[in-house]
Amino acid sequence: MRWIFPSTQQISSYPGLTPFQAALLARRGIGPAEAERFIRSGIEDMYDPRLMKGATAAAAIISDTIDRQVPITVYGDYDCDGVTGTALLVESLTKLGASVDWYINSRFVEGFGMHPLGIEEIARRGTPRLIISVDNGISAGDAVRRARELGMQVVITDHHEPSEELPPADVIVNPKQAGCAYPEKHLAGVGVAFKVMQILFQAAGRPREILRSLDLVAIGTVADVMPVTGENRIFIKNGLKLINWGNRTRIGLQAIKDAANLKGDVNAHYHLGFIFGPMLNATGRIDGVPAAAVELLLTADRHRAAGLAAQLRKVNEERQELTRRQTEVALTQAQTKMQGTGAPGFIVVYNPAFHEGIVGLIASRLKEVYHRPVLALTDSHEPGVLKGSVRSVKGFSVKEHLIDGCADLLLKGGGHEMAAGCSLIKENLAALCCRLDAAVHQAPADLFVPSVGIDYVLEPKEMDRGLVTQIEEFAPYGAGFPRPNFLLAPFWPEQVRFVGRDGNHLRLSGQGVIAIGFNQAEAFRKANPQGTLALLGLPEINDYDRSVQFRLRNAGWRNLADLPGDIGFPEDVEAAG
């Protein structure tokens, strides 16, 4: 693991901020001129939705459809972004007087994206009809053509990368499409849908009413790993206020909090990403269609919400156990392959027993272990066809190297720079592996060296509640604006203990500081560092006794003597290990 140390260059003046806060913003590329807007992240800082190409035209079609009393179907997706986007559109359109229902593909039948089979099912509900997609549709040429043949209009709202040939929809709303001047390009699908609804509610003279949906936007944005910067930061910060609104919290979200036994305020980096998101994703992963999740977000019945939340919790627990078991199988397979081939290239694992709904989670876990792009594959419901998910590291685009670079070997593919899904004929797998391996070996080697950036150097005497407050003032944290990393030095461990039921956690104490490393006892024993240390982690409040402690990152220690002598530190120094 490479530690990247703070620059010694002079930090610009940030009026009203502490040295740590100024250093953090400077390191994250946020200058003094942008700092006030970044910190405030107020509703007034949102961009005009009419700047988004197609949004005004989409709103006009939707408004006309409502006026003519033509029914509307929301065509969503089965992940958390699609689920929250579906709920947002159904709820918002209902408030505007629309006759609206929704449709989401089965993960295991139609798969991702608007599909002709789905269009046929919607048409059986009656035509004419307007279909509005959310979090999908940008690559659905065949499905859109079929919808129009059947007498339906189609408005696409999506955030995935457009292909060269766009579907023949009545309107496309996607900030990534050519000619779109919208300043924020990295919205989630639910965020794009929200901007269209903003126009409609503004036209109806009810501009603040749509803001009540920011709780859904916040969850979908975090769950889809969108950057917590720009307009997304505004969505998340203000959405969290709604989620933490006491007895005025959305009934379905309160039911999730109760089912997960959450007592305090919900935060973005942990609660939304690791509790709300997975629970709302669970039925879509395991059962194929997230009907219970959509219903939970829309219900006004507290008893029904409690039952649905309990159902999602149970399915999510089953998903967690299945993921654990199948990830172990995938890790063994990857290790066996590397024993024969040496240095890994693009890691591809295939097992017909892998559950189709969790191959993305398997790929994510292997990427964390090996810091390489990973494709996890399983058999689809079609004989001879494999289906899988890929996760990559920053700087290696799977859209470029897999979706575009291997298009001739794929049946279907789509996604983002660092995450995608695809299907292919099994006979093409060997050729695909060779081509992907070559792409990795031709890429700069340092892309595949894990690294962590240090934001601030901290002395033990500076560890106090005030510092934790400074950190919390800059929340929310997440993708694009991760929680800060502190280097605590010099640290002399006066006591080393291995704690927990199995003695697998590390507890260091000294100089008035307690440092905790979960599941790090064995690694510390093997490393056996001596003398004065430098610790890598984050000051935080212990939930149990409310004391301030230092939470270690994995392998978050070095012998101070192994680091540069000046703890001003050069820009980029590689530490051993």
Short mmCIF file of C-alpha atoms in Angstrom, two decimals, residues 2-5 570-575:
data_model
loop_
_atom_site.label_atom_id
_atom_site.label_comp_id
_atom_site.label_asym_id
_atom_site.label_seq_id
_atom_site.Cartn_x
_atom_site.Cartn_y
_atom_site.Cartn_z
CA ARG A 2 1.43 3.34 -1.06
CA TRP A 3 0.96 6.27 1.30
CA ILE A 4 0.68 9.61 -0.49
CA PHE A 5 1.66 12.41 1.84
CA PRO A 570 7.00 15.34 0.13
CA GLU A 571 4.09 15.00 -2.28
CA ASP A 572 4.34 11.29 -3.02
CA VAL A 573 6.55 8.88 -1.13
CA GLU A 574 6.07 5.16 -1.27
CA ALA A 575 6.27 3.41 2.09
#
